[in-house]
mmCIF file of C-alpha atoms and ligand atoms in Angstrom:
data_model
loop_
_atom_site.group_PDB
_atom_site.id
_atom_site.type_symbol
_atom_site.label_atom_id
_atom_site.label_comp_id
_atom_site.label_asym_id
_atom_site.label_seq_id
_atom_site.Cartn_x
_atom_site.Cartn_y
_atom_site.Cartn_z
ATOM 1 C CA UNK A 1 3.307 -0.797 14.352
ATOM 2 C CA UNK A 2 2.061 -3.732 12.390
ATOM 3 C CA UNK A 3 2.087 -4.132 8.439
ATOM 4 C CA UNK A 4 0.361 -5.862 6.103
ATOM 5 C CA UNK A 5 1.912 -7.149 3.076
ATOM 6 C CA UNK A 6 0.831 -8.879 -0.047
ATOM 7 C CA UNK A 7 2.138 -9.787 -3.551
ATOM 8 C CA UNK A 8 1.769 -11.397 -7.095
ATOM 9 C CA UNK A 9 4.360 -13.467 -8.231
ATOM 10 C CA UNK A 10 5.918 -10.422 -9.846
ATOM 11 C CA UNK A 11 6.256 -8.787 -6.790
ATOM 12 C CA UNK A 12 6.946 -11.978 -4.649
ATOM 13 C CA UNK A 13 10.858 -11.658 -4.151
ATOM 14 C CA UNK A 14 10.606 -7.762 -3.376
ATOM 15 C CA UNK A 15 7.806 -8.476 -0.787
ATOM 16 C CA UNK A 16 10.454 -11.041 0.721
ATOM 17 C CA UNK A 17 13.382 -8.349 1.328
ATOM 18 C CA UNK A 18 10.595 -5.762 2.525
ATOM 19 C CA UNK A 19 9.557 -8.763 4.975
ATOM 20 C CA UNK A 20 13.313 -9.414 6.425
ATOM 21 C CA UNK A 21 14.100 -5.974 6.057
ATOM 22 C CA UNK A 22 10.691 -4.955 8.631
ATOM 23 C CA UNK A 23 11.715 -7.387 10.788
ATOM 24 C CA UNK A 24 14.857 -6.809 11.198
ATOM 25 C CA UNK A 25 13.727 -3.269 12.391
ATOM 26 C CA UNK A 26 11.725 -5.082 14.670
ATOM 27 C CA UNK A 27 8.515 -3.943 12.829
ATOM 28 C CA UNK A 28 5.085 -6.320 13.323
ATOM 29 C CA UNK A 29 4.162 -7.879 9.746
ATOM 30 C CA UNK A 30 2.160 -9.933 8.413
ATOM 31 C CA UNK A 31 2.003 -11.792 5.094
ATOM 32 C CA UNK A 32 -1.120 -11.983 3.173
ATOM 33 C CA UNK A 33 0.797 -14.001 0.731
ATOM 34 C CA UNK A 34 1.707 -15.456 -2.169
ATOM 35 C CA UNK A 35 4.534 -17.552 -1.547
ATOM 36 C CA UNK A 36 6.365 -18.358 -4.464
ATOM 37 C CA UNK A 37 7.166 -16.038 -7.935
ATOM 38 C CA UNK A 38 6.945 -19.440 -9.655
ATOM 39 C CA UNK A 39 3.174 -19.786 -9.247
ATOM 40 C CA UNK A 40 1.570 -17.059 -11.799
ATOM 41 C CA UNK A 41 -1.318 -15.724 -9.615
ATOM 42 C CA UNK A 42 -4.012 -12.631 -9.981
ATOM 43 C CA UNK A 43 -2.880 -9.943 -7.986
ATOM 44 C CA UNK A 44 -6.645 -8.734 -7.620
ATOM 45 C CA UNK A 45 -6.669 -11.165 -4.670
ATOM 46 C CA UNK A 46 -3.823 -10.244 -2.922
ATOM 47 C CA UNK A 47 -4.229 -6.245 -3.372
ATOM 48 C CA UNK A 48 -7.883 -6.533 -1.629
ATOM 49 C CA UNK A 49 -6.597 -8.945 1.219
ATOM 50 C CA UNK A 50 -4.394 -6.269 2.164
ATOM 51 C CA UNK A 51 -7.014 -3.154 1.652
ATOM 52 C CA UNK A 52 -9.016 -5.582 4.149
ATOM 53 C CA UNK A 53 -6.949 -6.162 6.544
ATOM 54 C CA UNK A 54 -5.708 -2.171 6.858
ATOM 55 C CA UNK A 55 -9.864 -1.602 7.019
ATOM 56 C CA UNK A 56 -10.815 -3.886 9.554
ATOM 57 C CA UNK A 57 -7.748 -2.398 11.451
ATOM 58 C CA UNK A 58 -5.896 -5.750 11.914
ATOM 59 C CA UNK A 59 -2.984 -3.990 10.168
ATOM 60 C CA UNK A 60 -1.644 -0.220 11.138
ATOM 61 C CA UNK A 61 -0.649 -0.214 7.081
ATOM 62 C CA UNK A 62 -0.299 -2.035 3.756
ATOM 63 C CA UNK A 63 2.263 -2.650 1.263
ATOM 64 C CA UNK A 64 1.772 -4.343 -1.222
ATOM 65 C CA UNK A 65 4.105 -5.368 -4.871
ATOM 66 C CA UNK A 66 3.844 -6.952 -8.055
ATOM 67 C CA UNK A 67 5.607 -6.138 -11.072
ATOM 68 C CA UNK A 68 4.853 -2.449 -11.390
ATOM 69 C CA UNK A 69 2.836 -2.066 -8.364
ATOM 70 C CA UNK A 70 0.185 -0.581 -10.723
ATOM 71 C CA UNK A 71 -2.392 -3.871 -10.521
ATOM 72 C CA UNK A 72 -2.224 -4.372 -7.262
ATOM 73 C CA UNK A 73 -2.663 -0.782 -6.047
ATOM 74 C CA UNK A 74 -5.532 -0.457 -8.475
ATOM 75 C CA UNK A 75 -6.948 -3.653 -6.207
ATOM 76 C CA UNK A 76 -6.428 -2.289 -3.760
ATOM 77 C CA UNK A 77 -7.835 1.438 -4.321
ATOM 78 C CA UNK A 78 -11.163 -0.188 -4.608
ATOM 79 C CA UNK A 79 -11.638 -1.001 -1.024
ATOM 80 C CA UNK A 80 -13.447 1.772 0.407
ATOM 81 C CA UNK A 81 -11.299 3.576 2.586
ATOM 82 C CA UNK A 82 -7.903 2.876 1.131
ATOM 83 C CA UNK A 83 -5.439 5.015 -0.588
ATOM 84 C CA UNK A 84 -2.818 2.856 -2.282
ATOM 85 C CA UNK A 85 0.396 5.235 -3.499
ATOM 86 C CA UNK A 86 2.016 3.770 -6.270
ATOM 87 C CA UNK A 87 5.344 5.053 -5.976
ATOM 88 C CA UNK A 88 8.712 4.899 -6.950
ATOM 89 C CA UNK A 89 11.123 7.330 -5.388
ATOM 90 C CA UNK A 90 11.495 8.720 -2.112
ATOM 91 C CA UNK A 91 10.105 12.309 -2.714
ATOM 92 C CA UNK A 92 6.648 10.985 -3.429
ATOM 93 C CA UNK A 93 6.642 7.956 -1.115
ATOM 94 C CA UNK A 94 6.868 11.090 1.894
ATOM 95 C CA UNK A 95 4.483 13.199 0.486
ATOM 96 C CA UNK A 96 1.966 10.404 -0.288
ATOM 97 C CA UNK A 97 1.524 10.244 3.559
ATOM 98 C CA UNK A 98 2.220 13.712 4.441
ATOM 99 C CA UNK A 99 -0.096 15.214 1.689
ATOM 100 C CA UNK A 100 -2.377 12.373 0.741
ATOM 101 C CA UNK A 101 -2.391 10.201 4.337
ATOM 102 C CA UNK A 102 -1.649 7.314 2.219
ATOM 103 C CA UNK A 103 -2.818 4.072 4.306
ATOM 104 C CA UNK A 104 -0.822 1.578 1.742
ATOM 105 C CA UNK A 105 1.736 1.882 -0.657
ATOM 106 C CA UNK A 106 2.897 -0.131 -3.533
ATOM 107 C CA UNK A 107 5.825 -1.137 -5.341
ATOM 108 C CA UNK A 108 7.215 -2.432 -8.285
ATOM 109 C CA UNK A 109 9.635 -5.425 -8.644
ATOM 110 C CA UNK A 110 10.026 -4.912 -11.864
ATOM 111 C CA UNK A 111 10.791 -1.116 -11.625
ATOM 112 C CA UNK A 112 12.350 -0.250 -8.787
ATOM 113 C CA UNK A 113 16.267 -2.392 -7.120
ATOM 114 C CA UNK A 114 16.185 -2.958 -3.484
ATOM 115 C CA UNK A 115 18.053 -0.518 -2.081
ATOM 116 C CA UNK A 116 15.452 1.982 -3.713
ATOM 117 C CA UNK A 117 13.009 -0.301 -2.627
ATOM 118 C CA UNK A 118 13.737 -0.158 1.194
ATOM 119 C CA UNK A 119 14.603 3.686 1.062
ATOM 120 C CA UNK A 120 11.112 4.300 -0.074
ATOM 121 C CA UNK A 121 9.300 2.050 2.374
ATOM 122 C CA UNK A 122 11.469 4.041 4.866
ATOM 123 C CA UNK A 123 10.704 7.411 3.927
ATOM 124 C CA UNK A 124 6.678 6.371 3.844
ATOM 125 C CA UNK A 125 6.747 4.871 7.075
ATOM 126 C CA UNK A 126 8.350 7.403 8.938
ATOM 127 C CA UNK A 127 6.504 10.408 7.499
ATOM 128 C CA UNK A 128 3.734 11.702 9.132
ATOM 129 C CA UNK A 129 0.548 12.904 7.901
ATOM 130 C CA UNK A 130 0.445 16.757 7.841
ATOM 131 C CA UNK A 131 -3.474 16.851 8.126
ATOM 132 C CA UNK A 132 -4.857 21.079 8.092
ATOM 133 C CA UNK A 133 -5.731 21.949 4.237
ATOM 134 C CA UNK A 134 -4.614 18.256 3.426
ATOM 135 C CA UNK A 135 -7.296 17.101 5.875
ATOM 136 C CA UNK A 136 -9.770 18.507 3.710
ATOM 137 C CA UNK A 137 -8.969 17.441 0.382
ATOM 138 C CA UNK A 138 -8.536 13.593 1.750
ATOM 139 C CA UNK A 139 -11.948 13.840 3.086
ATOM 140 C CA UNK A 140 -12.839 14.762 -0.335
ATOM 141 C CA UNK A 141 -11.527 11.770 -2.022
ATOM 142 C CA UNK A 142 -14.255 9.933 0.817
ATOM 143 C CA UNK A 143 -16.704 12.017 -0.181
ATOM 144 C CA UNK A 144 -16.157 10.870 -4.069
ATOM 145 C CA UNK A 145 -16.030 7.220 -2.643
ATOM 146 C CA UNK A 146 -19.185 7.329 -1.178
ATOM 147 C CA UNK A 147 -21.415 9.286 -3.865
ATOM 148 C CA UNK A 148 -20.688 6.815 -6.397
ATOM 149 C CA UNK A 149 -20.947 3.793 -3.756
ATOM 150 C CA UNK A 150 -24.151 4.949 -3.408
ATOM 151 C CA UNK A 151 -25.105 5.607 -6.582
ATOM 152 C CA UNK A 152 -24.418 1.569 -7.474
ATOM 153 C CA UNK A 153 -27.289 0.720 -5.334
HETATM 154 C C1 RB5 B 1 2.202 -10.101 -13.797
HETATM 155 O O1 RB5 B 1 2.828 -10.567 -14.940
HETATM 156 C C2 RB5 B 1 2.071 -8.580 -13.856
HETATM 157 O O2 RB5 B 1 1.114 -8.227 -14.804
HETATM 158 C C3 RB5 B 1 1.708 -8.016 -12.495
HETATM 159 O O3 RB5 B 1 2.680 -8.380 -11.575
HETATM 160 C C4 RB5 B 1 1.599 -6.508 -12.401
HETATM 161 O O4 RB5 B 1 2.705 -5.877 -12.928
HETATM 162 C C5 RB5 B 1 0.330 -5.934 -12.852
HETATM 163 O O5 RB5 B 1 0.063 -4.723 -12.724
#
């Protein structure tokens, strides 16, 4: 499995323990950046860098921080395709895969202590999507994606 993960500087030194942490597990990532939380950056940038990279396939998944994981999700919910789980306990981090076949999730530096942190990128990567009725109501959300994609042109 490889991951793809991204930050602001708010989200910067969580991204970091999420990095050591994955490979300590011997878990594939790679790091879309940015490298300091002294630098104040847009998280726009990094949220879609990620959404791209989980697209194109060169990831398996994304995670992505920054402060409350709200920007950058939002970044990267508008790459067609993605569906970024803010989250911030373990309950929902499962069920955002198992219900809602979440392809990224994102977290909050400012919200959430490590140990939370890693417990919730746990319980997301090792849940599995459920699919049946679930199925259906994901390939809704694609539908919804592509009306109004079209609509734009
Ligand atoms: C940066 O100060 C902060 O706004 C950002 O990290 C994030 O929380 C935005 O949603």
């Amino acid at each position: 499995m490889k991951i793809g993960l991204a930050s602001d500087h708010g989200g910067y030194n969580l991204k970091t323990e999420i990095i050591n942490y994955l490979k300590e597990k011997n878990i594939e990532v790679v790091d879309f950046g940015t490298n300091s939380d002294k630098e104040s950056v847009d998280y726009p940038i990094y949220g879609e860098k990620v959404a791209n990279a989980v697209i194109n396939k060169d990831v398996d998944y994304g995670i992505v921080c920054c402060g409350t994981g709200i920007g950058i999700s939002l970044a990267a919910n508008k790459v067609p395709g993605i569906r970024c789980a803010v989250v911030s306990d373990v309950f929902s981090a499962k069920m955002s895969k198992a219900h809602n076949n979440a392809n990224m999730l994102s977290l909050g530096e400012r919200v959430l202590g490590k140990g939370l942190a890693l417990e919730i990128v746990d319980a997301w990567l090792s849940a599995d999507f459920e699919g049946d009725r679930h199925l259906k109501r994901v390939n809704m959300l694609s539908e919804i994606e592509y009306k109004y994609t079209k609509e734009e042109k």
